[in-house]
Coordinates of C-alpha atoms and ligand atoms in Angstrom, one line a residue:
M1 CA 17.7 -12.4 -12.9
F2 CA 14.8 -11.8 -15.2
F3 CA 12.4 -13.4 -12.6
R4 CA 14.2 -10.7 -10.0
M5 CA 13.0 -7.9 -12.3
L6 CA 9.8 -9.1 -13.1
K7 CA 9.3 -9.7 -9.2
G8 CA 10.2 -5.7 -8.7
W9 CA 7.5 -4.7 -11.5
M10 CA 4.9 -6.7 -9.7
P11 CA 2.2 -4.8 -7.9
R12 CA 2.6 -5.5 -4.2
S13 CA -0.8 -5.2 -2.9
L14 CA -3.5 -7.6 -3.2
F15 CA -5.6 -5.7 -5.5
G16 CA -3.0 -5.1 -8.1
R17 CA -2.0 -8.5 -8.2
S18 CA -5.5 -10.2 -8.6
A19 CA -6.2 -7.2 -11.4
L20 CA -3.0 -8.4 -13.1
I21 CA -4.3 -11.9 -13.3
V22 CA -7.5 -10.8 -14.5
L23 CA -6.2 -8.6 -16.9
V24 CA -2.9 -10.0 -18.6
P25 CA -4.9 -13.0 -20.2
V26 CA -7.7 -10.3 -21.3
S27 CA -5.5 -8.8 -23.0
V28 CA -3.1 -11.2 -24.8
T29 CA -6.5 -13.1 -25.7
L30 CA -7.3 -9.8 -27.3
M31 CA -4.3 -9.3 -29.1
V32 CA -4.2 -12.9 -30.6
V33 CA -7.9 -12.4 -31.6
T34 CA -7.0 -9.1 -33.3
V35 CA -3.9 -10.7 -35.1
V36 CA -5.5 -13.9 -36.4
F37 CA -8.6 -12.0 -37.4
I38 CA -6.9 -9.4 -39.5
Q39 CA -4.2 -11.9 -41.0
R40 CA -6.7 -14.8 -41.8
L41 CA -10.4 -13.4 -42.3
Y42 CA -9.6 -9.9 -43.2
E43 CA -6.7 -10.3 -45.4
G44 CA -8.6 -13.8 -47.0
V45 CA -12.2 -12.0 -47.8
T46 CA -9.9 -8.7 -49.1
E47 CA -8.0 -11.0 -51.7
Q48 CA -11.2 -12.5 -53.0
M49 CA -13.2 -9.4 -53.7
T50 CA -10.1 -7.6 -55.5
L51 CA -10.2 -10.8 -57.1
A52 CA -13.5 -10.5 -58.6
L53 CA -12.6 -7.2 -59.2
S54 CA -10.0 -8.1 -61.4
H55 CA -11.8 -10.4 -63.4
E56 CA -14.1 -7.7 -64.3
A57 CA -11.3 -5.6 -65.1
L58 CA -10.1 -8.2 -67.6
L59 CA -13.3 -8.6 -69.4
I60 CA -13.6 -4.7 -69.8
L61 CA -10.3 -4.7 -71.1
D62 CA -11.0 -7.0 -73.1
R63 CA -13.8 -4.6 -74.8
V64 CA -11.2 -2.2 -75.0
E65 CA -8.7 -4.7 -76.9
A66 CA -11.4 -5.6 -79.5
A67 CA -12.5 -1.7 -80.3
A68 CA -11.2 -0.6 -83.5
D69 CA -10.7 2.8 -82.2
P70 CA -9.9 4.7 -79.1
A71 CA -12.8 6.9 -79.4
G72 CA -15.0 3.7 -79.9
A73 CA -12.8 1.5 -76.9
L74 CA -14.4 3.6 -74.2
E75 CA -17.8 3.4 -75.4
Q76 CA -17.8 -0.5 -75.9
A77 CA -16.3 -0.8 -72.7
L78 CA -18.4 1.4 -70.7
E79 CA -21.6 -0.5 -72.1
V80 CA -19.9 -3.5 -69.9
A81 CA -18.6 -1.4 -67.0
A82 CA -21.9 0.7 -66.2
P83 CA -23.9 -2.3 -65.0
L84 CA -20.5 -3.6 -62.9
D85 CA -20.4 -0.1 -61.2
I86 CA -16.9 0.8 -62.5
E87 CA -16.1 4.1 -63.8
I88 CA -13.9 4.4 -67.3
A89 CA -11.7 7.1 -68.0
A90 CA -8.9 7.3 -70.8
G91 CA -5.5 6.8 -68.9
A92 CA -4.5 10.3 -66.7
P93 CA -0.9 10.7 -66.5
G94 CA 0.9 10.7 -62.7
V95 CA -1.7 8.2 -61.1
E96 CA 1.3 6.4 -58.6
T97 CA 0.8 3.7 -56.4
R98 CA -0.3 4.8 -53.2
R99 CA -1.9 3.5 -50.3
G100 CA -2.4 5.1 -46.8
I101 CA -0.5 4.2 -43.7
F102 CA -3.2 2.6 -41.7
D103 CA -4.8 0.9 -44.9
L104 CA -4.7 -2.4 -43.3
S105 CA -6.0 -4.3 -46.9
G106 CA -4.3 -2.0 -49.0
R107 CA -1.4 -3.7 -49.6
T108 CA -3.5 -7.0 -50.4
V109 CA -5.5 -5.3 -52.6
V110 CA -2.3 -3.8 -54.8
D111 CA -0.5 -7.4 -54.5
V112 CA -3.9 -9.2 -56.0
V113 CA -4.3 -6.8 -58.5
F114 CA -0.7 -6.6 -59.8
R115 CA -0.9 -10.2 -59.9
E116 CA -3.7 -11.1 -61.5
I117 CA -4.2 -8.1 -64.3
P118 CA -1.3 -8.0 -66.8
G119 CA 0.1 -4.6 -67.8
V120 CA -1.4 -2.9 -64.5
L121 CA 0.4 0.6 -64.3
A122 CA -0.6 1.9 -61.0
V123 CA -3.0 1.4 -58.1
D124 CA -4.0 4.6 -56.1
L125 CA -5.6 4.0 -53.3
V126 CA -5.3 7.5 -51.7
S127 CA -5.9 10.4 -53.8
R128 CA -9.5 10.1 -54.2
D129 CA -11.3 9.2 -50.7
G130 CA -13.4 5.9 -50.9
W131 CA -12.3 4.9 -54.3
A132 CA -9.9 3.1 -56.1
R133 CA -7.5 4.2 -59.1
I134 CA -6.5 1.4 -61.1
V135 CA -4.4 2.7 -64.3
I136 CA -3.8 -0.4 -67.0
A137 CA -1.8 -0.1 -69.8
S138 CA -3.8 -1.5 -73.4
S139 CA -3.3 -1.4 -77.1
K140 CA -5.0 1.8 -77.0
G141 CA -3.4 3.9 -74.8
P142 CA -3.4 3.6 -70.6
V143 CA -7.2 3.3 -69.1
E144 CA -8.1 4.5 -65.6
L145 CA -10.8 2.2 -64.0
I146 CA -12.5 4.0 -60.8
V147 CA -13.6 1.4 -58.3
P148 CA -15.4 2.3 -55.3
R149 CA -13.5 1.0 -53.0
G150 CA -16.5 -1.2 -50.9
R151 CA -15.7 -3.9 -53.5
L152 CA -12.7 -4.3 -52.9
S153 CA -12.1 -5.3 -49.0
A154 CA -14.9 -5.9 -46.3
R155 CA -15.8 -2.6 -44.7
N156 CA -15.4 -1.1 -41.4
P157 CA -13.7 -4.2 -40.0
H158 CA -12.5 -2.0 -37.0
Q159 CA -16.4 -2.3 -36.0
F160 CA -16.0 -5.9 -35.0
L161 CA -12.4 -4.9 -33.0
V162 CA -14.2 -2.2 -31.4
L163 CA -16.9 -4.6 -30.6
I164 CA -14.5 -7.0 -29.0
G165 CA -12.2 -4.4 -27.3
V166 CA -15.5 -3.0 -25.7
T167 CA -16.6 -6.1 -24.5
A168 CA -13.2 -7.0 -23.2
I169 CA -13.1 -3.3 -21.0
L170 CA -16.8 -3.9 -19.7
M171 CA -16.2 -7.5 -18.3
S172 CA -12.7 -6.4 -17.5
L173 CA -14.4 -3.8 -15.3
V174 CA -16.7 -6.1 -13.7
A175 CA -14.1 -8.5 -12.3
L176 CA -12.2 -6.0 -11.3
I177 CA -15.1 -4.4 -9.2
Y178 CA -15.7 -7.8 -7.8
L179 CA -12.0 -8.1 -7.6
R180 CA -11.9 -5.2 -5.2
N181 CA -14.9 -6.1 -3.0
Q182 CA -12.7 -9.4 -2.8
V183 CA -10.0 -7.7 -1.8
R184 CA -11.7 -5.3 1.0
P185 CA -12.2 -7.7 4.0
V186 CA -8.6 -8.9 3.8
R187 CA -7.5 -5.1 3.8
R188 CA -10.2 -4.9 6.9
L189 CA -8.9 -7.8 8.5
A190 CA -5.0 -6.5 7.9
F191 CA -6.2 -2.8 9.4
A192 CA -7.8 -4.4 12.5
A193 CA -4.7 -6.6 13.2
E194 CA -2.5 -3.6 12.7
A195 CA -4.6 -1.7 15.1
F196 CA -4.7 -3.9 17.5
G197 CA -0.8 -4.6 17.0
K198 CA -0.3 -0.9 18.1
G199 CA -2.7 -1.4 21.1
R200 CA -6.1 -0.2 19.6
V201 CA -9.1 -2.2 19.6
V202 CA -11.2 -1.2 16.5
P203 CA -14.5 -3.1 15.7
Y204 CA -14.0 -5.8 13.0
R205 CA -16.5 -8.4 11.7
P206 CA -15.5 -11.4 10.1
S207 CA -16.7 -10.9 5.8
G208 CA -15.8 -12.1 2.6
A209 CA -14.7 -15.5 1.1
A210 CA -14.7 -18.4 3.7
E211 CA -10.8 -18.5 4.1
V212 CA -10.9 -15.1 4.6
R213 CA -13.8 -14.9 7.2
S214 CA -11.8 -18.0 8.9
A215 CA -8.9 -15.8 9.6
G216 CA -10.9 -13.0 10.7
T217 CA -12.8 -15.3 13.6
A218 CA -9.3 -16.8 14.4
F219 CA -8.2 -13.0 14.6
L220 CA -11.0 -12.1 17.0
D221 CA -10.6 -15.5 19.1
M222 CA -6.9 -14.4 19.8
R223 CA -7.3 -10.7 20.5
D224 CA -10.2 -11.6 23.1
R225 CA -8.0 -14.1 24.5
I226 CA -5.2 -11.1 24.8
E227 CA -7.5 -8.7 26.1
R228 CA -9.0 -11.4 28.7
Q229 CA -5.1 -12.0 29.9
I230 CA -4.4 -8.2 30.3
E231 CA -7.3 -7.9 32.1
Q232 CA -6.8 -10.8 34.4
R233 CA -3.4 -9.6 35.2
T234 CA -4.5 -6.3 36.2
L235 CA -7.3 -7.4 38.5
M236 CA -5.3 -10.0 40.1
L237 CA -2.4 -7.5 40.6
S238 CA -4.2 -4.8 41.9
G239 CA -5.9 -7.3 44.0
V240 CA -3.5 -8.6 45.2
S241 CA -1.9 -4.8 45.9
H242 CA -4.9 -3.9 47.2
D243 CA -5.1 -6.5 49.8
L244 CA -2.1 -6.1 50.8
R245 CA -2.5 -2.4 51.6
T246 CA -5.2 -3.1 55.2
P247 CA -2.4 -4.7 57.3
L248 CA 0.2 -2.5 56.1
T249 CA -2.1 0.6 57.3
R250 CA -2.9 -1.6 60.6
L251 CA 0.9 -1.8 61.3
Q252 CA 1.8 1.3 60.8
L253 CA -1.0 2.3 63.3
G254 CA 0.1 -0.6 65.5
L255 CA 4.0 1.3 65.3
S256 CA 2.5 4.8 66.0
L257 CA 1.3 3.0 69.2
I258 CA 4.7 1.7 70.4
E259 CA 7.5 3.9 72.1
D260 CA 9.7 5.4 70.1
S261 CA 13.0 3.8 69.7
E262 CA 15.8 2.9 67.4
D263 CA 14.4 -0.3 66.2
V264 CA 11.1 1.1 65.8
E265 CA 12.3 4.2 63.8
A266 CA 13.9 1.4 61.4
M267 CA 10.8 -0.5 61.1
R268 CA 8.6 2.6 60.0
R269 CA 11.3 3.4 57.5
D270 CA 11.0 -0.4 56.2
L271 CA 7.0 0.1 56.3
K272 CA 7.3 3.3 54.3
D273 CA 9.6 1.5 51.1
M274 CA 6.8 -1.3 51.4
E275 CA 4.4 1.5 50.9
A276 CA 5.9 3.2 48.3
M277 CA 6.4 -0.4 46.4
L278 CA 3.0 -1.1 46.8
E279 CA 1.9 2.2 45.3
A280 CA 4.4 1.7 42.4
F281 CA 3.2 -1.9 41.7
L282 CA -0.5 -0.9 41.9
A283 CA 0.3 1.6 39.3
F284 CA 2.3 -0.8 37.0
A285 CA -0.8 -3.3 37.5
R286 CA -3.3 -0.7 36.5
G287 CA -1.4 -0.2 33.5
D288 CA -3.9 2.6 32.0
A289 CA -4.9 -0.4 30.0
L290 CA -8.4 0.9 30.2
E291 CA -7.3 4.4 28.7
A292 CA -8.8 5.3 25.4
P293 CA -6.5 6.6 22.9
E294 CA -7.2 9.9 21.5
R295 CA -5.9 11.7 18.9
V296 CA -3.0 13.7 20.9
D297 CA 0.1 16.6 19.1
P298 CA 3.0 14.7 20.4
I299 CA 4.9 17.9 20.5
A300 CA 2.6 19.8 22.6
L301 CA 2.3 16.9 25.1
A302 CA 6.0 16.9 25.5
R303 CA 6.3 20.6 25.9
D304 CA 3.6 20.3 28.4
L305 CA 5.1 17.7 30.5
V306 CA 8.7 19.5 30.3
E307 CA 6.9 22.6 31.7
Q308 CA 5.5 20.9 34.1
M309 CA 8.2 18.7 35.6
A310 CA 10.8 22.0 35.1
R311 CA 9.1 23.8 38.1
N312 CA 10.9 21.8 40.7
L313 CA 13.1 19.2 38.8
P314 CA 15.9 19.9 36.5
V315 CA 14.3 19.2 33.5
L316 CA 15.2 20.8 30.2
A317 CA 13.3 20.9 26.6
G318 CA 15.5 19.6 23.4
P319 CA 14.7 20.2 20.0
M320 CA 11.4 19.0 19.2
A321 CA 10.8 18.2 15.4
G322 CA 8.1 17.7 13.1
E323 CA 4.1 17.7 13.4
G324 CA 1.3 16.0 13.5
S325 CA -0.9 14.2 15.5
A326 CA -1.5 10.4 16.5
M327 CA -3.9 8.3 18.5
L328 CA -2.6 7.9 21.6
R329 CA -3.2 7.2 25.2
P330 CA -1.9 10.5 26.5
Q331 CA -2.3 9.5 30.3
A332 CA -0.4 6.5 30.1
L333 CA 2.5 8.5 28.0
R334 CA 3.2 11.0 30.0
R335 CA 3.6 8.2 32.8
A336 CA 6.2 6.5 30.8
L337 CA 8.0 9.8 30.1
E338 CA 7.9 10.8 33.6
N339 CA 9.5 7.5 34.6
L340 CA 12.0 8.1 32.2
I341 CA 12.7 11.9 33.3
N342 CA 12.8 11.0 37.0
N343 CA 15.6 8.2 36.3
G344 CA 17.3 11.2 34.4
V345 CA 17.3 13.5 37.1
R346 CA 17.7 11.0 39.7
Y347 CA 20.8 9.2 38.4
G348 CA 22.1 12.0 36.5
K349 CA 22.6 15.8 37.1
E350 CA 19.8 16.7 34.9
A351 CA 17.2 15.6 32.3
R352 CA 16.2 16.7 28.5
L353 CA 13.6 15.4 26.4
S354 CA 13.4 15.7 22.8
V355 CA 10.8 14.6 20.3
E356 CA 11.2 13.7 16.8
V357 CA 7.7 13.4 14.6
T358 CA 8.2 11.6 11.1
S359 CA 5.7 10.1 8.8
E360 CA 6.8 6.5 10.2
A361 CA 7.3 7.0 13.6
I362 CA 7.4 9.3 17.0
V363 CA 10.3 9.2 18.9
F364 CA 10.6 10.7 22.3
V365 CA 14.1 10.7 23.5
V366 CA 15.3 11.2 27.6
E367 CA 18.6 12.0 27.8
D368 CA 20.6 12.6 31.5
S369 CA 24.2 13.2 32.1
G370 CA 24.7 10.3 34.2
A371 CA 26.9 7.1 34.7
G372 CA 24.3 5.4 32.2
I373 CA 24.0 2.3 31.8
P374 CA 26.5 -0.2 30.6
E375 CA 25.3 -2.2 27.3
A376 CA 25.3 -5.6 29.5
Q377 CA 22.7 -4.3 31.7
R378 CA 20.5 -2.6 29.6
D379 CA 18.3 -5.9 29.3
E380 CA 18.2 -6.5 32.8
V381 CA 16.9 -2.8 33.8
L382 CA 14.0 -3.3 31.8
R383 CA 12.6 -6.3 33.6
P384 CA 10.4 -5.6 37.1
F385 CA 12.1 -4.8 40.0
S386 CA 15.6 -4.9 38.7
R387 CA 17.9 -2.4 40.1
L388 CA 20.9 -2.3 39.5
D389 CA 23.9 -2.4 42.2
E390 CA 23.3 -0.6 45.2
A391 CA 26.6 1.4 45.3
R392 CA 25.3 3.1 42.3
N393 CA 22.2 4.2 43.8
Q394 CA 23.4 5.3 46.9
N395 CA 21.5 8.3 48.5
R396 CA 19.8 8.1 45.2
G397 CA 16.1 7.4 47.2
S398 CA 14.7 4.3 46.9
G399 CA 13.3 3.1 43.6
V400 CA 11.3 -0.3 43.5
G401 CA 13.1 -1.0 40.1
L402 CA 9.5 -1.0 38.0
G403 CA 10.0 2.6 36.4
L404 CA 11.7 1.1 32.8
T405 CA 9.4 -1.7 32.9
I406 CA 6.6 0.7 33.3
A407 CA 7.8 2.7 30.8
A408 CA 8.5 -0.5 27.9
D409 CA 5.4 -1.5 28.8
I410 CA 3.4 1.4 28.0
A411 CA 6.0 1.6 24.6
R412 CA 4.4 -2.0 23.6
Q413 CA 0.9 -1.0 24.3
H414 CA 1.4 1.9 21.6
G415 CA 3.1 -0.8 19.2
G416 CA 6.2 0.5 19.9
R417 CA 9.5 -0.2 22.0
L418 CA 11.7 1.3 24.6
E419 CA 15.3 1.9 23.5
L420 CA 18.4 2.4 25.7
G421 CA 21.3 3.4 24.5
E422 CA 24.3 6.3 25.2
S423 CA 23.6 9.8 25.3
R424 CA 26.5 11.8 22.8
D425 CA 25.4 15.4 23.7
L426 CA 25.4 14.0 28.0
G427 CA 27.3 11.5 28.4
G428 CA 24.6 9.9 30.3
L429 CA 21.8 7.4 29.2
R430 CA 19.6 8.2 26.1
A431 CA 16.3 6.5 26.6
E432 CA 14.2 6.3 23.4
L433 CA 10.4 5.9 23.4
I434 CA 9.6 4.9 19.7
I435 CA 5.8 4.5 18.4
P436 CA 5.5 3.6 15.1
R437 CA 2.4 5.7 13.4
Ligands
LIG501 N1 19.1 7.3 33.8 C1 20.1 6.2 33.8 N2 21.4 6.5 34.5 C2 21.7 5.3 35.0 N3 21.3 4.5 35.4 C3 20.0 4.2 35.6 C4 19.3 5.5 34.3 N4 17.8 5.0 34.5 C5 17.6 4.1 35.5 N5 19.0 3.1 35.8 C6 19.2 2.0 36.6 O1 18.4 1.1 36.3 C7 17.3 0.5 37.4 C8 16.4 0.0 37.1 O2 15.1 2.0 36.4 P1 13.8 1.8 37.3 O3 13.5 3.3 36.5 O4 13.3 0.9 36.5 O5 13.9 1.5 38.5 P2 14.1 2.6 39.9 O6 14.6 3.5 39.3 O7 15.1 1.8 40.7 O8 12.7 2.5 40.3 P3 11.4 3.2 40.3 O9 10.4 2.1 40.1 O10 11.2 4.5 41.4 O11 11.5 3.9 38.9 C9 17.5 1.8 38.4 O12 17.6 1.2 39.5 C10 19.1 2.3 38.3 O13 20.1 1.0 38.3
LIG502 MG1 12.9 4.8 38.0

């Protein structure tokens, strides 16, 4: 319970935690030193000084007692008091025992004086700044001794405390600066890794302590390997698609020379389908992986796309809320949304695109009024070349089954995801393309 509460209070960042690890021991040590110093040394010294003064006061009192009359008493006492740097006056009434709130040694002074000098009436540490007034009863009436405060307790003990305090603060500052320099490489590594997760490659060079450096090197190796793999996949797929095109064109040419018949017509249609598939395949392979991210206003992009597509398709603009820009790959993003909208138009009557921009994410939503996709099949349609049963797709043109795969791929390139659901407003499919910021 207590530890859980403590956990809630702990700073979350590495720097905050390291700072705590440095500052807590320093402040605890400082506190212990201060308390011990005040109690042991400061009070001890004060007690000894006050004790010495009490003895001098007793000496002066002896003179007062020994005098024959009150007038001579003061004179006699002064003989001893003057060299001791103590002033004497006939007792003034109305002097009370008082000390300042922050007068740490005052209590010790008062205690010792009362303990050592019999007949003390009052010890006033306040009414005369820098002086102590001690009123003592004698047979000649009350006598007041006025002593410089500096003779009762060590002066300026604060200097010592201030010195430790300043040193502690200075050393802590140096430690914090050093700490921050140690934390920076970790933060840079985290930044590079996060950016790569969102599909961005930012310049990064391992630096800092050995462990951070080796983590950074490992990250770079991993990033290179993933990039190489993407590149290889792209090269291989586009190579295959490209090489298939040549014989396909030759076949088409050959067919056009053959006399028309029903069989030839069917073959031509198959060839056309193959070509379309190849086209889609090429687009998928290209993957826009090479497009560099740039600062884009997602709402402007969405409005633009709807306006363009609405010219010859039933495409509507839904609510577009929020504002702000983000680092995105605009061409890839347009292609993903086009695929979703084309699906909506093809499998429903119309498609609607809406956007919501928050501080955490950009969410593009494409909805349609079609039959939707049953929950059990939502994973399946995301796989390449998967199409739902032909009966559903009758007379809806020939798709390849790559549209959703490409859209999901592009979402992943941005560190996001594609989620399929059911549209509450339109009744058909609701495709959400979510990109974290
Ligand atoms: N909005 C939708 N409503 C209902 N079914 C859909 C919807 N979008 C996709 N589907 C189903 O999911 C399948 C896969 O869609 P996907 O976009 O990946 O491929 P496609 O549309 O068949 O071909 P293309 O590669 O030309 O886009 C479709 O064949 C269709 O059966
Ligand atoms: Mg499609």
